C-alpha positions as a Python dict, from the first residue, in 0.01 Angstrom:
ca = {
    (1, 'G'): (0, 0, 0),
    (2, 'T'): (-193, 87, 314),
    (3, 'M'): (-44, 51, 657),
    (4, 'L'): (-159, -270, 821),
    (5, 'C'): (-163, -215, 1196),
    (6, 'C'): (-366, -310, 1499),
    (7, 'A'): (-483, -147, 1818),
    (8, 'A'): (-241, -207, 2104),
    (9, 'E'): (-493, -426, 2286),
    (10, 'D'): (-606, -627, 1980),
    (11, 'E'): (-404, -945, 2036),
    (12, 'A'): (-595, -1142, 1771),
    (13, 'C'): (-521, -886, 1501),
    (14, 'M'): (-156, -868, 1602),
    (15, 'A'): (-122, -1246, 1590),
    (16, 'K'): (-278, -1250, 1242),
    (17, 'V'): (-39, -988, 1108),
    (18, 'Q'): (254, -1155, 1280),
    (19, 'K'): (170, -1485, 1114),
    (20, 'A'): (138, -1324, 773),
    (21, 'H'): (458, -1118, 788),
    (22, 'A'): (676, -1282, 1050),
    (23, 'E'): (1048, -1308, 986),
    (24, 'P'): (1194, -1659, 1002),
    (25, 'L'): (1305, -1750, 1350),
    (26, 'P'): (1681, -1794, 1396),
    (27, 'S'): (1813, -2142, 1441),
    (28, 'T'): (1897, -2192, 1807),
    (29, 'P'): (1957, -2504, 2012),
    (30, 'P'): (1663, -2624, 2223),
    (31, 'V'): (1659, -2516, 2583),
    (32, 'P'): (1663, -2785, 2852),
    (33, 'V'): (1377, -2631, 3049),
    (34, 'T'): (1097, -2416, 2910),
    (35, 'P'): (902, -2211, 3165),
    (36, 'S'): (528, -2251, 3126),
    (37, 'K'): (448, -1898, 3238),
    (38, 'P'): (631, -1576, 3331),
    (39, 'R'): (851, -1634, 3631),
    (40, 'M'): (1133, -1472, 3821),
    (41, 'V'): (1463, -1655, 3826),
    (42, 'G'): (1685, -1601, 4126),
    (43, 'S'): (2051, -1502, 4106),
    (44, 'S'): (2348, -1481, 4341),
    (45, 'F'): (2394, -1108, 4268),
    (46, 'T'): (2155, -815, 4249),
    (47, 'F'): (2178, -487, 4061),
    (48, 'A'): (2379, -240, 4270),
    (49, 'N'): (2335, -467, 4574),
    (50, 'A'): (1961, -395, 4576),
    (51, 'T'): (1717, -611, 4767),
    (52, 'V'): (1510, -864, 4574),
    (53, 'W'): (1155, -736, 4532),
    (54, 'D'): (897, -928, 4733),
    (55, 'G'): (607, -826, 4511),
    (56, 'S'): (454, -572, 4747),
    (57, 'S'): (715, -344, 4904),
    (58, 'P'): (726, 15, 4775),
    (59, 'F'): (1022, 119, 4562),
    (60, 'D'): (1159, 418, 4370),
    (61, 'V'): (1307, 219, 4084),
    (62, 'A'): (1281, -149, 3993),
    (63, 'V'): (1552, -312, 3783),
    (64, 'V'): (1486, -642, 3605),
    (65, 'G'): (1671, -862, 3364),
    (66, 'V'): (1504, -960, 3037),
    (67, 'P'): (1755, -1204, 2891),
    (68, 'F'): (1557, -1303, 2583),
    (69, 'G'): (1464, -1121, 2265),
    (70, 'L'): (1330, -1264, 1943),
    (71, 'E'): (1557, -1562, 1992),
    (72, 'V'): (1409, -1857, 2179),
    (73, 'G'): (1717, -1952, 2384),
    (74, 'Y'): (1806, -1833, 2732),
    (75, 'D'): (2186, -1824, 2705),
    (76, 'A'): (2240, -1494, 2882),
    (77, 'P'): (2558, -1494, 3091),
    (78, 'G'): (2565, -1113, 3082),
    (79, 'M'): (2269, -1087, 3318),
    (80, 'Q'): (2461, -1236, 3608),
    (81, 'L'): (2786, -1066, 3515),
    (82, 'V'): (2643, -716, 3481),
    (83, 'R'): (2475, -754, 3821),
    (84, 'K'): (2812, -843, 3966),
    (85, 'E'): (2974, -539, 3801),
    (86, 'T'): (2707, -295, 3923),
    (87, 'A'): (2754, -431, 4274),
    (88, 'R'): (3121, -330, 4253),
    (89, 'L'): (3058, 34, 4163),
    (90, 'F'): (3063, 305, 4428),
    (91, 'P'): (2705, 425, 4489),
    (92, 'Y'): (2761, 802, 4474),
    (93, 'S'): (2756, 960, 4128),
    (94, 'R'): (2921, 1297, 4069),
    (95, 'L'): (2730, 1323, 3740),
    (96, 'Y'): (2395, 1314, 3923),
    (97, 'S'): (2505, 1450, 4263),
    (98, 'A'): (2311, 1164, 4418),
    (99, 'S'): (2372, 819, 4560),
    (100, 'L'): (2201, 494, 4477),
    (101, 'Q'): (2179, 440, 4851),
    (102, 'D'): (1935, 731, 4873),
    (103, 'L'): (1691, 549, 4645),
    (104, 'R'): (1475, 249, 4723),
    (105, 'I'): (1598, 22, 4444),
    (106, 'V'): (1469, -332, 4407),
    (107, 'D'): (1587, -613, 4182),
    (108, 'G'): (1296, -792, 4016),
    (109, 'Q'): (1532, -1068, 3901),
    (110, 'D'): (1511, -1209, 3547),
    (111, 'L'): (1176, -1224, 3370),
    (112, 'L'): (1152, -1537, 3157),
    (113, 'V'): (869, -1623, 2922),
    (114, 'S'): (829, -1894, 2661),
    (115, 'G'): (646, -1986, 2343),
    (116, 'A'): (602, -1819, 2007),
    (117, 'P'): (690, -1448, 1970),
    (118, 'M'): (335, -1329, 2039),
    (119, 'D'): (316, -1552, 2347),
    (120, 'R'): (641, -1406, 2476),
    (121, 'L'): (515, -1059, 2402),
    (122, 'A'): (202, -1111, 2611),
    (123, 'G'): (398, -1286, 2886),
    (124, 'L'): (653, -1008, 2919),
    (125, 'E'): (380, -742, 2920),
    (126, 'A'): (204, -922, 3206),
    (127, 'A'): (529, -969, 3399),
    (128, 'A'): (626, -601, 3359),
    (129, 'A'): (277, -475, 3446),
    (130, 'Q'): (315, -573, 3811),
    (131, 'F'): (605, -326, 3840),
    (132, 'F'): (454, -42, 3635),
    (133, 'S'): (129, -72, 3832),
    (134, 'K'): (315, 63, 4136),
    (135, 'G'): (351, 397, 3956),
    (136, 'R'): (730, 386, 3958),
    (137, 'P'): (982, 342, 3674),
    (138, 'L'): (1102, 1, 3560),
    (139, 'V'): (1450, -36, 3411),
    (140, 'A'): (1484, -354, 3204),
    (141, 'V'): (1831, -481, 3115),
    (142, 'G'): (1906, -745, 2859),
    (143, 'G'): (1735, -853, 2540),
    (144, 'D'): (1695, -704, 2194),
    (145, 'Q'): (1453, -438, 2066),
    (146, 'F'): (1169, -693, 2060),
    (147, 'I'): (1125, -642, 2436),
    (148, 'T'): (1061, -268, 2396),
    (149, 'F'): (714, -312, 2246),
    (150, 'A'): (587, -522, 2537),
    (151, 'L'): (743, -295, 2798),
    (152, 'M'): (588, 16, 2642),
    (153, 'K'): (246, -152, 2628),
    (154, 'A'): (267, -225, 3000),
    (155, 'A'): (390, 129, 3071),
    (156, 'K'): (114, 298, 2873),
    (157, 'A'): (-156, 94, 3046),
    (158, 'A'): (-22, 209, 3383),
    (159, 'V'): (94, 568, 3330),
    (160, 'G'): (-67, 700, 3012),
    (161, 'K'): (93, 916, 2744),
    (162, 'F'): (468, 953, 2696),
    (163, 'G'): (729, 1010, 2426),
    (164, 'I'): (1024, 787, 2349),
    (165, 'V'): (1391, 881, 2347),
    (166, 'H'): (1543, 607, 2134),
    (167, 'I'): (1923, 598, 2156),
    (168, 'D'): (2028, 325, 1917),
    (169, 'K'): (2232, 251, 1609),
    (170, 'D'): (1917, 122, 1438),
    (171, 'L'): (1581, 289, 1375),
    (172, 'A'): (1373, -28, 1443),
    (173, 'I'): (1133, 77, 1166),
    (174, 'G'): (1199, -227, 945),
    (175, 'T'): (1236, -234, 569),
    (176, 'G'): (1012, 61, 487),
    (177, 'S'): (709, -155, 408),
    (178, 'R'): (376, -66, 566),
    (179, 'E'): (297, -435, 615),
    (180, 'Q'): (554, -592, 846),
    (181, 'G'): (541, -847, 1122),
    (182, 'L'): (652, -757, 1473),
    (183, 'S'): (1021, -826, 1528),
    (184, 'A'): (1325, -662, 1683),
    (185, 'S'): (1381, -465, 1363),
    (186, 'T'): (1020, -336, 1347),
    (187, 'A'): (945, -273, 1717),
    (188, 'L'): (912, 105, 1688),
    (189, 'F'): (716, 83, 1363),
    (190, 'W'): (461, -124, 1553),
    (191, 'G'): (484, 97, 1860),
    (192, 'A'): (403, 407, 1653),
    (193, 'A'): (129, 232, 1455),
    (194, 'A'): (-33, 115, 1780),
    (195, 'S'): (-1, 464, 1936),
    (196, 'L'): (197, 336, 2233),
    (197, 'F'): (383, 668, 2246),
    (198, 'D'): (344, 1017, 2107),
    (199, 'T'): (567, 1043, 1798),
    (200, 'R'): (535, 1423, 1807),
    (201, 'H'): (750, 1409, 2120),
    (202, 'S'): (978, 1121, 2016),
    (203, 'L'): (1313, 1095, 1845),
    (204, 'H'): (1601, 869, 1749),
    (205, 'V'): (1944, 969, 1876),
    (206, 'A'): (2281, 864, 1727),
    (207, 'S'): (2154, 626, 1460),
    (208, 'R'): (2415, 534, 1203),
    (209, 'G'): (2484, 319, 900),
    (210, 'N'): (2314, 255, 570),
    (211, 'L'): (1948, 154, 534),
    (212, 'P'): (1784, -107, 308),
    (213, 'S'): (1637, 181, 107),
    (214, 'Q'): (1534, 545, 136),
    (215, 'Q'): (1182, 418, 201),
    (216, 'V'): (1285, 337, 560),
    (217, 'E'): (1378, 699, 620),
    (218, 'L'): (1062, 826, 452),
    (219, 'L'): (840, 592, 657),
    (220, 'D'): (1020, 698, 976),
    (221, 'Q'): (944, 1062, 897),
    (222, 'E'): (585, 978, 803),
    (223, 'L'): (534, 814, 1141),
    (224, 'G'): (643, 1142, 1303),
    (225, 'F'): (991, 1070, 1438),
    (226, 'Q'): (1283, 1310, 1439),
    (227, 'T'): (1631, 1169, 1394),
    (228, 'L'): (1976, 1281, 1502),
    (229, 'T'): (2244, 1067, 1338),
    (230, 'A'): (2567, 975, 1513),
    (231, 'E'): (2751, 1216, 1285),
    (232, 'E'): (2511, 1498, 1376),
    (233, 'V'): (2560, 1422, 1745),
    (234, 'T'): (2936, 1457, 1699),
    (235, 'L'): (2899, 1788, 1515),
    (236, 'M'): (2645, 1926, 1762),
    (237, 'G'): (2807, 1817, 2086),
    (238, 'A'): (2631, 1687, 2395),
    (239, 'R'): (2484, 2022, 2507),
    (240, 'E'): (2310, 2087, 2176),
    (241, 'V'): (2181, 1728, 2162),
    (242, 'I'): (2034, 1772, 2511),
    (243, 'D'): (1869, 2097, 2402),
    (244, 'H'): (1722, 1918, 2099),
    (245, 'I'): (1574, 1642, 2318),
    (246, 'K'): (1442, 1905, 2558),
    (247, 'A'): (1267, 2091, 2276),
    (248, 'R'): (1119, 1765, 2146),
    (249, 'L'): (969, 1672, 2484),
    (250, 'R'): (835, 2021, 2557),
    (251, 'R'): (458, 2065, 2533),
    (252, 'R'): (293, 2382, 2405),
    (253, 'D'): (220, 2492, 2762),
    (254, 'G'): (591, 2476, 2849),
    (255, 'T'): (573, 2154, 3051),
    (256, 'F'): (750, 1837, 2946),
    (257, 'L'): (595, 1509, 2841),
    (258, 'P'): (728, 1209, 3037),
    (259, 'A'): (954, 981, 2836),
    (260, 'Y'): (1043, 618, 2791),
    (261, 'L'): (1415, 565, 2730),
    (262, 'S'): (1515, 284, 2495),
    (263, 'L'): (1892, 245, 2483),
    (264, 'D'): (2088, -10, 2282),
    (265, 'L'): (2456, -19, 2368),
    (266, 'D'): (2541, -87, 2004),
    (267, 'V'): (2508, 293, 1975),
    (268, 'L'): (2862, 304, 2114),
    (269, 'D'): (3169, 286, 1894),
    (270, 'P'): (3245, -89, 1851),
    (271, 'A'): (3607, -13, 1936),
    (272, 'L'): (3482, 80, 2285),
    (273, 'Y'): (3196, -166, 2331),
    (274, 'N'): (3219, -513, 2185),
    (275, 'T'): (2867, -581, 2059),
    (276, 'V'): (2748, -941, 2073),
    (277, 'V'): (2579, -1045, 1748),
    (278, 'S'): (2371, -1360, 1783),
    (279, 'S'): (2325, -1631, 1524),
    (280, 'G'): (1992, -1469, 1449),
    (281, 'S'): (2140, -1130, 1377),
    (282, 'S'): (1943, -1091, 1056),
    (283, 'S'): (1630, -1081, 1268),
    (284, 'S'): (1770, -896, 1564),
    (285, 'G'): (1794, -562, 1394),
    (286, 'S'): (2168, -540, 1466),
    (287, 'A'): (2321, -721, 1170),
    (288, 'G'): (2557, -429, 1118),
    (289, 'A'): (2636, -382, 1485),
    (290, 'G'): (3012, -384, 1420),
    (291, 'E'): (2990, -91, 1177),
    (292, 'P'): (3251, 178, 1251),
    (293, 'G'): (3146, 497, 1420),
    (294, 'G'): (2919, 551, 1715),
    (295, 'L'): (2933, 745, 2037),
    (296, 'R'): (3208, 758, 2293),
    (297, 'V'): (3110, 634, 2638),
    (298, 'S'): (3160, 981, 2786),
    (299, 'E'): (2932, 1134, 2518),
    (300, 'L'): (2651, 891, 2595),
    (301, 'R'): (2682, 940, 2971),
    (302, 'A'): (2686, 1319, 2932),
    (303, 'I'): (2369, 1309, 2721),
    (304, 'L'): (2192, 1088, 2975),
    (305, 'A'): (2296, 1312, 3265),
    (306, 'G'): (2177, 1617, 3071),
    (307, 'L'): (1822, 1480, 3066),
    (308, 'R'): (1797, 1498, 3445),
    (309, 'P'): (1666, 1855, 3488),
    (310, 'F'): (1360, 1811, 3264),
    (311, 'C'): (1300, 1444, 3176),
    (312, 'R'): (1079, 1223, 3392),
    (313, 'L'): (1128, 862, 3289),
    (314, 'V'): (830, 628, 3306),
    (315, 'G'): (1056, 336, 3219),
    (316, 'A'): (1367, 232, 3031),
    (317, 'D'): (1539, -58, 2865),
    (318, 'V'): (1914, -101, 2828),
    (319, 'R'): (1985, -363, 2563),
    (320, 'D'): (2272, -559, 2411),
    (321, 'V'): (2381, -680, 2753),
    (322, 'A'): (2242, -1034, 2787),
    (323, 'G'): (2509, -1213, 2585),
    (324, 'Q'): (2806, -1012, 2709),
    (325, 'T'): (3106, -1184, 2863),
    (326, 'D'): (3381, -931, 2778),
    (327, 'P'): (3500, -776, 3107),
    (328, 'A'): (3564, -431, 2959),
    (329, 'A'): (3221, -421, 2791),
    (330, 'L'): (3053, -535, 3112),
    (331, 'R'): (3213, -250, 3305),
    (332, 'V'): (3077, -5, 3049),
    (333, 'A'): (2732, -165, 3065),
    (334, 'A'): (2730, -156, 3445),
    (335, 'A'): (2816, 216, 3456),
    (336, 'I'): (2542, 301, 3207),
    (337, 'V'): (2284, 87, 3387),
    (338, 'Q'): (2373, 275, 3706),
    (339, 'D'): (2328, 608, 3523),
    (340, 'V'): (1988, 508, 3384),
    (341, 'T'): (1876, 384, 3726),
    (342, 'L'): (1966, 718, 3883),
    (343, 'L'): (1799, 910, 3600),
    (344, 'A'): (1482, 707, 3650),
    (345, 'G'): (1488, 760, 4027),
    (346, 'L'): (1538, 1137, 4020),
    (347, 'R'): (1261, 1385, 3957),
    (348, 'P'): (1320, 1645, 3684),
    (349, 'D'): (1402, 1907, 3950),
    (350, 'S'): (1694, 1680, 4053),
    (351, 'T'): (1544, 1583, 4387),
    (352, 'L'): (1490, 1226, 4489),
    (353, 'M'): (1152, 1077, 4409),
    (354, 'S'): (913, 1082, 4704),
}
């Protein structure tokens, strides 16, 4: 069949396709309070002891929590706990030869939206746009892959063209069909179809596990992605993976296209990071999150640090954090959030953003 897709700004078309091909919503208990519009929810901790953004002050990097995904509930203890863990970390990183204290980091608090999936999509895009409009990177921590589409829409409207470095167990391309509703498991299919990023400069890193069919792989290639599986990453080593990403982001004139980093912590070996699978896992795109294999924490951190000399991040999301309560997993998440925040705040020549 033909690919059924919509322009990124065509909300009516997207709603029509979503209605026709939407996956069933997971069964979740009703929430006691439903916000009527995007809002910021205060917390007793902030990321890396950052100040809470007042809506106007300049910043180098903004960090926000996005506790929801496709699911309609707001049970996200990990958002408070990961803030607490990042506040405990020393600010100076030997990996980046820089300190968080040298950056103007603000905490945008948690962005909550309500309603049907398309309403939440529009609400999150509007909430994120106020940060991207400042011309600085936004790092979103929390929900599932569903949030990536809205965040990339807001980023593209503010900063223009970029590629995506997608470090995730899953491809987020869906079932291989060309007619699919927007969900966590189809976020990058929709992102590519709506031209939110340049697939010629985009790739999946460390994907693993079986697929519903070979059609998923073929559709992924048709859309223009390159893929490095987790097994290939192990065989290649971090340096060669970094070189591969560098070559993918390089333009013909030798410069590098800016990138959006989408990182799901289920890319880690489940023996090292205890992935939380919700009751709606069939829709979340992480039904096989406990599958053996995956990266070591040191491998992932080395790859991220290796992007510093050439990769300018326009934004990032770090997912599979919202439902976490395991202390060991939260310490891992906090360290990686700190790494991504530093990567976003440093220019490709390793100097602080100015």
